[in-house]
JSON list of C-alpha atoms in Angstrom, two decimals:
[
{"chain": "A", "resi": 8, "resn": "MET", "atom": "CA", "xyz": [0.12, 0.29, 0.16]},
{"chain": "A", "resi": 9, "resn": "PRO", "atom": "CA", "xyz": [1.43, 3.35, -1.27]},
{"chain": "A", "resi": 10, "resn": "GLU", "atom": "CA", "xyz": [2.25, 5.99, 1.52]},
{"chain": "A", "resi": 11, "resn": "ALA", "atom": "CA", "xyz": [1.39, 9.92, 1.39]},
{"chain": "A", "resi": 12, "resn": "GLU", "atom": "CA", "xyz": [4.39, 11.82, 0.13]},
{"chain": "A", "resi": 13, "resn": "GLY", "atom": "CA", "xyz": [6.34, 14.01, 3.31]},
{"chain": "A", "resi": 14, "resn": "ALA", "atom": "CA", "xyz": [5.10, 11.40, 5.76]},
{"chain": "A", "resi": 15, "resn": "GLU", "atom": "CA", "xyz": [7.17, 9.72, 7.76]},
{"chain": "A", "resi": 16, "resn": "SER", "atom": "CA", "xyz": [6.80, 6.13, 8.02]},
{"chain": "A", "resi": 17, "resn": "GLU", "atom": "CA", "xyz": [7.62, 3.89, 11.44]},
{"chain": "A", "resi": 18, "resn": "PRO", "atom": "CA", "xyz": [10.79, 2.67, 11.31]},
{"chain": "A", "resi": 19, "resn": "GLY", "atom": "CA", "xyz": [11.32, -0.94, 10.74]},
{"chain": "A", "resi": 20, "resn": "ALA", "atom": "CA", "xyz": [13.91, -3.77, 10.95]},
{"chain": "A", "resi": 21, "resn": "LEU", "atom": "CA", "xyz": [14.67, -5.84, 7.89]},
{"chain": "A", "resi": 22, "resn": "ASP", "atom": "CA", "xyz": [17.93, -7.73, 9.55]},
{"chain": "A", "resi": 23, "resn": "ALA", "atom": "CA", "xyz": [17.97, -9.02, 12.92]},
{"chain": "A", "resi": 24, "resn": "VAL", "atom": "CA", "xyz": [18.91, -5.51, 14.99]},
{"chain": "A", "resi": 25, "resn": "SER", "atom": "CA", "xyz": [20.17, -5.83, 18.86]},
{"chain": "A", "resi": 26, "resn": "ALA", "atom": "CA", "xyz": [19.46, -3.25, 21.31]},
{"chain": "A", "resi": 27, "resn": "PRO", "atom": "CA", "xyz": [20.50, 0.52, 20.84]},
{"chain": "A", "resi": 28, "resn": "ASP", "atom": "CA", "xyz": [24.18, 1.30, 21.41]},
{"chain": "A", "resi": 29, "resn": "ALA", "atom": "CA", "xyz": [25.36, 4.46, 22.58]},
{"chain": "A", "resi": 30, "resn": "GLU", "atom": "CA", "xyz": [24.04, 6.68, 20.17]},
{"chain": "A", "resi": 31, "resn": "GLY", "atom": "CA", "xyz": [20.56, 5.09, 20.21]},
{"chain": "A", "resi": 32, "resn": "LYS", "atom": "CA", "xyz": [21.21, 3.04, 16.83]},
{"chain": "A", "resi": 33, "resn": "PRO", "atom": "CA", "xyz": [20.36, -0.35, 17.08]},
{"chain": "A", "resi": 34, "resn": "ARG", "atom": "CA", "xyz": [22.86, -2.53, 15.56]},
{"chain": "A", "resi": 35, "resn": "ARG", "atom": "CA", "xyz": [22.68, -5.57, 13.32]},
{"chain": "A", "resi": 36, "resn": "THR", "atom": "CA", "xyz": [23.08, -8.61, 16.04]},
{"chain": "A", "resi": 37, "resn": "THR", "atom": "CA", "xyz": [25.44, -11.61, 14.83]},
{"chain": "A", "resi": 38, "resn": "ARG", "atom": "CA", "xyz": [26.00, -15.29, 15.62]},
{"chain": "A", "resi": 39, "resn": "ARG", "atom": "CA", "xyz": [29.71, -14.71, 15.60]},
{"chain": "A", "resi": 40, "resn": "PHE", "atom": "CA", "xyz": [31.67, -13.64, 18.76]},
{"chain": "A", "resi": 41, "resn": "PRO", "atom": "CA", "xyz": [32.61, -9.82, 18.72]},
{"chain": "A", "resi": 42, "resn": "LEU", "atom": "CA", "xyz": [36.31, -9.42, 18.19]},
{"chain": "A", "resi": 43, "resn": "PHE", "atom": "CA", "xyz": [36.27, -6.99, 21.12]},
{"chain": "A", "resi": 44, "resn": "THR", "atom": "CA", "xyz": [34.38, -7.35, 24.16]},
{"chain": "A", "resi": 45, "resn": "ARG", "atom": "CA", "xyz": [32.40, -4.23, 25.00]},
{"chain": "A", "resi": 46, "resn": "ASP", "atom": "CA", "xyz": [30.42, -5.48, 28.17]},
{"chain": "A", "resi": 47, "resn": "THR", "atom": "CA", "xyz": [30.38, -8.37, 30.68]},
{"chain": "A", "resi": 48, "resn": "ALA", "atom": "CA", "xyz": [27.62, -10.34, 31.15]},
{"chain": "A", "resi": 49, "resn": "ARG", "atom": "CA", "xyz": [26.42, -11.43, 34.47]},
{"chain": "A", "resi": 50, "resn": "PRO", "atom": "CA", "xyz": [27.79, -14.90, 35.53]},
{"chain": "A", "resi": 51, "resn": "GLU", "atom": "CA", "xyz": [25.25, -17.84, 35.52]},
{"chain": "A", "resi": 52, "resn": "GLY", "atom": "CA", "xyz": [24.01, -18.19, 39.17]},
{"chain": "A", "resi": 53, "resn": "GLY", "atom": "CA", "xyz": [25.03, -14.52, 39.43]},
{"chain": "A", "resi": 54, "resn": "GLY", "atom": "CA", "xyz": [21.49, -13.14, 40.24]},
{"chain": "A", "resi": 55, "resn": "ARG", "atom": "CA", "xyz": [20.37, -12.07, 43.98]},
{"chain": "A", "resi": 56, "resn": "ALA", "atom": "CA", "xyz": [20.27, -15.36, 46.40]},
{"chain": "A", "resi": 57, "resn": "ALA", "atom": "CA", "xyz": [17.00, -13.73, 48.01]},
{"chain": "A", "resi": 58, "resn": "GLY", "atom": "CA", "xyz": [13.96, -11.39, 46.30]},
{"chain": "A", "resi": 59, "resn": "VAL", "atom": "CA", "xyz": [14.34, -7.94, 45.98]},
{"chain": "A", "resi": 60, "resn": "ASP", "atom": "CA", "xyz": [12.05, -6.80, 48.82]},
{"chain": "A", "resi": 61, "resn": "ALA", "atom": "CA", "xyz": [14.79, -8.92, 51.35]},
{"chain": "A", "resi": 62, "resn": "PRO", "atom": "CA", "xyz": [17.61, -6.05, 52.76]},
{"chain": "A", "resi": 63, "resn": "ALA", "atom": "CA", "xyz": [20.86, -5.88, 51.04]},
{"chain": "A", "resi": 64, "resn": "PRO", "atom": "CA", "xyz": [22.93, -8.14, 53.62]},
{"chain": "A", "resi": 65, "resn": "ALA", "atom": "CA", "xyz": [20.18, -11.17, 53.02]},
{"chain": "A", "resi": 66, "resn": "ARG", "atom": "CA", "xyz": [20.04, -10.78, 49.01]},
{"chain": "A", "resi": 67, "resn": "GLN", "atom": "CA", "xyz": [23.85, -11.65, 49.18]},
{"chain": "A", "resi": 68, "resn": "TRP", "atom": "CA", "xyz": [23.95, -14.49, 51.83]},
{"chain": "A", "resi": 69, "resn": "PRO", "atom": "CA", "xyz": [26.55, -16.93, 50.87]},
{"chain": "A", "resi": 70, "resn": "ILE", "atom": "CA", "xyz": [29.13, -14.96, 50.26]},
{"chain": "A", "resi": 71, "resn": "LEU", "atom": "CA", "xyz": [28.29, -13.56, 53.93]},
{"chain": "A", "resi": 72, "resn": "ALA", "atom": "CA", "xyz": [28.35, -16.72, 55.22]},
{"chain": "A", "resi": 73, "resn": "VAL", "atom": "CA", "xyz": [31.57, -17.74, 53.32]},
{"chain": "A", "resi": 74, "resn": "LEU", "atom": "CA", "xyz": [33.24, -14.69, 54.44]},
{"chain": "A", "resi": 75, "resn": "SER", "atom": "CA", "xyz": [32.08, -14.78, 57.92]},
{"chain": "A", "resi": 76, "resn": "ALA", "atom": "CA", "xyz": [33.49, -18.15, 57.94]},
{"chain": "A", "resi": 77, "resn": "VAL", "atom": "CA", "xyz": [36.86, -17.09, 56.14]},
{"chain": "A", "resi": 78, "resn": "GLY", "atom": "CA", "xyz": [36.85, -14.24, 58.61]},
{"chain": "A", "resi": 79, "resn": "LEU", "atom": "CA", "xyz": [36.72, -16.45, 62.02]},
{"chain": "A", "resi": 80, "resn": "GLY", "atom": "CA", "xyz": [39.05, -18.26, 60.86]},
{"chain": "A", "resi": 81, "resn": "LEU", "atom": "CA", "xyz": [41.37, -15.90, 60.46]},
{"chain": "A", "resi": 82, "resn": "LEU", "atom": "CA", "xyz": [40.43, -14.65, 64.11]},
{"chain": "A", "resi": 83, "resn": "LEU", "atom": "CA", "xyz": [41.12, -18.48, 65.16]},
{"chain": "A", "resi": 84, "resn": "THR", "atom": "CA", "xyz": [44.41, -18.17, 63.58]},
{"chain": "A", "resi": 85, "resn": "ALA", "atom": "CA", "xyz": [45.84, -14.56, 65.12]},
{"chain": "A", "resi": 86, "resn": "LEU", "atom": "CA", "xyz": [44.74, -16.29, 68.42]},
{"chain": "A", "resi": 87, "resn": "ASP", "atom": "CA", "xyz": [47.55, -18.87, 68.02]},
{"chain": "A", "resi": 88, "resn": "VAL", "atom": "CA", "xyz": [45.00, -21.82, 67.10]},
{"chain": "A", "resi": 89, "resn": "PHE", "atom": "CA", "xyz": [46.80, -21.84, 63.93]},
{"chain": "A", "resi": 90, "resn": "ARG", "atom": "CA", "xyz": [45.45, -25.85, 62.79]},
{"chain": "A", "resi": 91, "resn": "LEU", "atom": "CA", "xyz": [41.65, -25.13, 63.28]},
{"chain": "A", "resi": 92, "resn": "GLY", "atom": "CA", "xyz": [41.73, -21.24, 62.05]},
{"chain": "A", "resi": 93, "resn": "THR", "atom": "CA", "xyz": [43.06, -22.80, 58.69]},
{"chain": "A", "resi": 94, "resn": "ILE", "atom": "CA", "xyz": [40.98, -26.00, 58.29]},
{"chain": "A", "resi": 95, "resn": "LEU", "atom": "CA", "xyz": [37.96, -23.11, 59.80]},
{"chain": "A", "resi": 96, "resn": "ILE", "atom": "CA", "xyz": [39.29, -21.26, 56.29]},
{"chain": "A", "resi": 97, "resn": "GLY", "atom": "CA", "xyz": [39.21, -24.33, 54.19]},
{"chain": "A", "resi": 98, "resn": "ALA", "atom": "CA", "xyz": [35.97, -25.73, 54.91]},
{"chain": "A", "resi": 99, "resn": "ALA", "atom": "CA", "xyz": [34.54, -22.27, 54.35]},
{"chain": "A", "resi": 100, "resn": "LEU", "atom": "CA", "xyz": [35.94, -22.46, 50.59]},
{"chain": "A", "resi": 101, "resn": "LEU", "atom": "CA", "xyz": [34.36, -25.94, 50.03]},
{"chain": "A", "resi": 102, "resn": "ALA", "atom": "CA", "xyz": [30.96, -24.68, 51.58]},
{"chain": "A", "resi": 103, "resn": "GLY", "atom": "CA", "xyz": [31.17, -21.82, 49.17]},
{"chain": "A", "resi": 104, "resn": "ALA", "atom": "CA", "xyz": [31.90, -24.75, 45.86]},
{"chain": "A", "resi": 105, "resn": "VAL", "atom": "CA", "xyz": [28.92, -26.61, 47.31]},
{"chain": "A", "resi": 106, "resn": "MET", "atom": "CA", "xyz": [26.69, -23.58, 47.50]},
{"chain": "A", "resi": 107, "resn": "ARG", "atom": "CA", "xyz": [27.88, -22.95, 43.86]},
{"chain": "A", "resi": 108, "resn": "TRP", "atom": "CA", "xyz": [27.39, -26.64, 43.32]},
{"chain": "A", "resi": 109, "resn": "MET", "atom": "CA", "xyz": [23.53, -26.88, 44.83]},
{"chain": "A", "resi": 110, "resn": "LEU", "atom": "CA", "xyz": [21.98, -23.46, 44.74]},
{"chain": "A", "resi": 111, "resn": "PRO", "atom": "CA", "xyz": [20.59, -21.34, 41.44]},
{"chain": "A", "resi": 112, "resn": "ASP", "atom": "CA", "xyz": [21.36, -18.13, 42.58]},
{"chain": "A", "resi": 113, "resn": "VAL", "atom": "CA", "xyz": [24.28, -17.43, 44.60]},
{"chain": "A", "resi": 114, "resn": "GLY", "atom": "CA", "xyz": [24.68, -13.50, 44.45]},
{"chain": "A", "resi": 115, "resn": "MET", "atom": "CA", "xyz": [28.30, -12.25, 44.54]},
{"chain": "A", "resi": 116, "resn": "LEU", "atom": "CA", "xyz": [29.78, -15.63, 45.43]},
{"chain": "A", "resi": 117, "resn": "ALA", "atom": "CA", "xyz": [29.26, -16.32, 41.68]},
{"chain": "A", "resi": 118, "resn": "VAL", "atom": "CA", "xyz": [32.36, -14.69, 39.46]},
{"chain": "A", "resi": 119, "resn": "ARG", "atom": "CA", "xyz": [32.70, -16.86, 37.29]},
{"chain": "A", "resi": 120, "resn": "SER", "atom": "CA", "xyz": [31.02, -19.88, 35.29]},
{"chain": "A", "resi": 121, "resn": "ARG", "atom": "CA", "xyz": [29.03, -22.68, 37.34]},
{"chain": "A", "resi": 122, "resn": "PHE", "atom": "CA", "xyz": [32.28, -25.18, 36.69]},
{"chain": "A", "resi": 123, "resn": "THR", "atom": "CA", "xyz": [34.74, -22.66, 37.23]},
{"chain": "A", "resi": 124, "resn": "ASP", "atom": "CA", "xyz": [33.64, -21.12, 40.10]},
{"chain": "A", "resi": 125, "resn": "MET", "atom": "CA", "xyz": [33.12, -24.33, 41.93]},
{"chain": "A", "resi": 126, "resn": "LEU", "atom": "CA", "xyz": [36.86, -25.86, 40.47]},
{"chain": "A", "resi": 127, "resn": "THR", "atom": "CA", "xyz": [38.63, -23.07, 41.97]},
{"chain": "A", "resi": 128, "resn": "TYR", "atom": "CA", "xyz": [36.64, -22.84, 45.57]},
{"chain": "A", "resi": 129, "resn": "GLY", "atom": "CA", "xyz": [36.80, -26.24, 45.59]},
{"chain": "A", "resi": 130, "resn": "VAL", "atom": "CA", "xyz": [40.71, -26.62, 44.42]},
{"chain": "A", "resi": 131, "resn": "LEU", "atom": "CA", "xyz": [41.68, -24.03, 47.48]},
{"chain": "A", "resi": 132, "resn": "GLY", "atom": "CA", "xyz": [39.44, -25.53, 49.89]},
{"chain": "A", "resi": 133, "resn": "VAL", "atom": "CA", "xyz": [41.02, -28.90, 49.54]},
{"chain": "A", "resi": 134, "resn": "ALA", "atom": "CA", "xyz": [44.95, -27.41, 49.22]},
{"chain": "A", "resi": 135, "resn": "ILE", "atom": "CA", "xyz": [44.16, -25.31, 52.11]},
{"chain": "A", "resi": 136, "resn": "VAL", "atom": "CA", "xyz": [42.76, -28.13, 54.21]},
{"chain": "A", "resi": 137, "resn": "LEU", "atom": "CA", "xyz": [45.35, -30.60, 53.52]},
{"chain": "A", "resi": 138, "resn": "LEU", "atom": "CA", "xyz": [47.84, -27.75, 54.17]},
{"chain": "A", "resi": 139, "resn": "SER", "atom": "CA", "xyz": [47.04, -27.41, 57.75]},
{"chain": "A", "resi": 140, "resn": "LEU", "atom": "CA", "xyz": [46.25, -31.38, 58.38]},
{"chain": "A", "resi": 141, "resn": "MET", "atom": "CA", "xyz": [49.96, -31.44, 57.42]},
{"chain": "A", "resi": 142, "resn": "ALA", "atom": "CA", "xyz": [51.53, -28.84, 59.47]},
{"chain": "A", "resi": 143, "resn": "GLN", "atom": "CA", "xyz": [54.26, -28.65, 61.73]},
{"chain": "A", "resi": 144, "resn": "PRO", "atom": "CA", "xyz": [54.69, -29.47, 64.61]},
{"chain": "A", "resi": 145, "resn": "ASN", "atom": "CA", "xyz": [52.81, -32.98, 65.01]},
{"chain": "A", "resi": 146, "resn": "PRO", "atom": "CA", "xyz": [50.78, -32.88, 61.94]},
{"chain": "A", "resi": 147, "resn": "TRP", "atom": "CA", "xyz": [47.51, -34.92, 61.90]},
{"chain": "A", "resi": 148, "resn": "LEU", "atom": "CA", "xyz": [47.78, -36.29, 58.77]},
{"chain": "A", "resi": 149, "resn": "VAL", "atom": "CA", "xyz": [51.32, -37.98, 57.55]},
{"chain": "A", "resi": 150, "resn": "ILE", "atom": "CA", "xyz": [51.67, -38.29, 53.76]},
{"chain": "A", "resi": 151, "resn": "PRO", "atom": "CA", "xyz": [54.91, -40.52, 54.22]},
{"chain": "A", "resi": 152, "resn": "PHE", "atom": "CA", "xyz": [55.85, -40.17, 50.18]},
{"chain": "A", "resi": 153, "resn": "LEU", "atom": "CA", "xyz": [55.88, -36.38, 50.37]},
{"chain": "A", "resi": 154, "resn": "ASP", "atom": "CA", "xyz": [58.40, -36.68, 53.60]},
{"chain": "A", "resi": 155, "resn": "ASP", "atom": "CA", "xyz": [61.00, -38.59, 51.43]},
{"chain": "A", "resi": 156, "resn": "THR", "atom": "CA", "xyz": [60.52, -36.65, 48.49]},
{"chain": "A", "resi": 157, "resn": "LEU", "atom": "CA", "xyz": [61.51, -33.19, 51.03]},
{"chain": "A", "resi": 158, "resn": "HIS", "atom": "CA", "xyz": [64.46, -35.48, 52.17]},
{"chain": "A", "resi": 159, "resn": "PHE", "atom": "CA", "xyz": [65.76, -36.04, 48.48]},
{"chain": "A", "resi": 160, "resn": "THR", "atom": "CA", "xyz": [64.62, -32.55, 47.16]},
{"chain": "A", "resi": 161, "resn": "VAL", "atom": "CA", "xyz": [66.63, -30.86, 50.26]},
{"chain": "A", "resi": 162, "resn": "ARG", "atom": "CA", "xyz": [69.57, -33.07, 51.32]}
]
């Protein structure tokens, strides 16, 4: 149907377009990854852990739980309860890995993808717990081949 001369028509999209850019013009979308990243996406599971109507600390309870346990572990370590303090720090990281695995929204505990977060929290937590169990004097966990390796490399 022909339009009247001088009348402006509504802008239409012939191709797929995305949200407007900084200048307000829609950009063409493509399935290719961009050469340069211009913005960041929220990580998977990075939504609020509680509803919008909850106060800010309640929305971020997973990271607050992990940070509180780490803080308590650091306090115990400073008060000369080294082994229990460091075990608590490692256990807090392991709890963060479990929360990242089980909960759909963990707030600011989500940093990267779910797999990367779980792997990072898990490996660091296990390493800290194992090192604190093997700390001298009087280690709670003795691994004989590590002692032999130490003697072989140092002597």
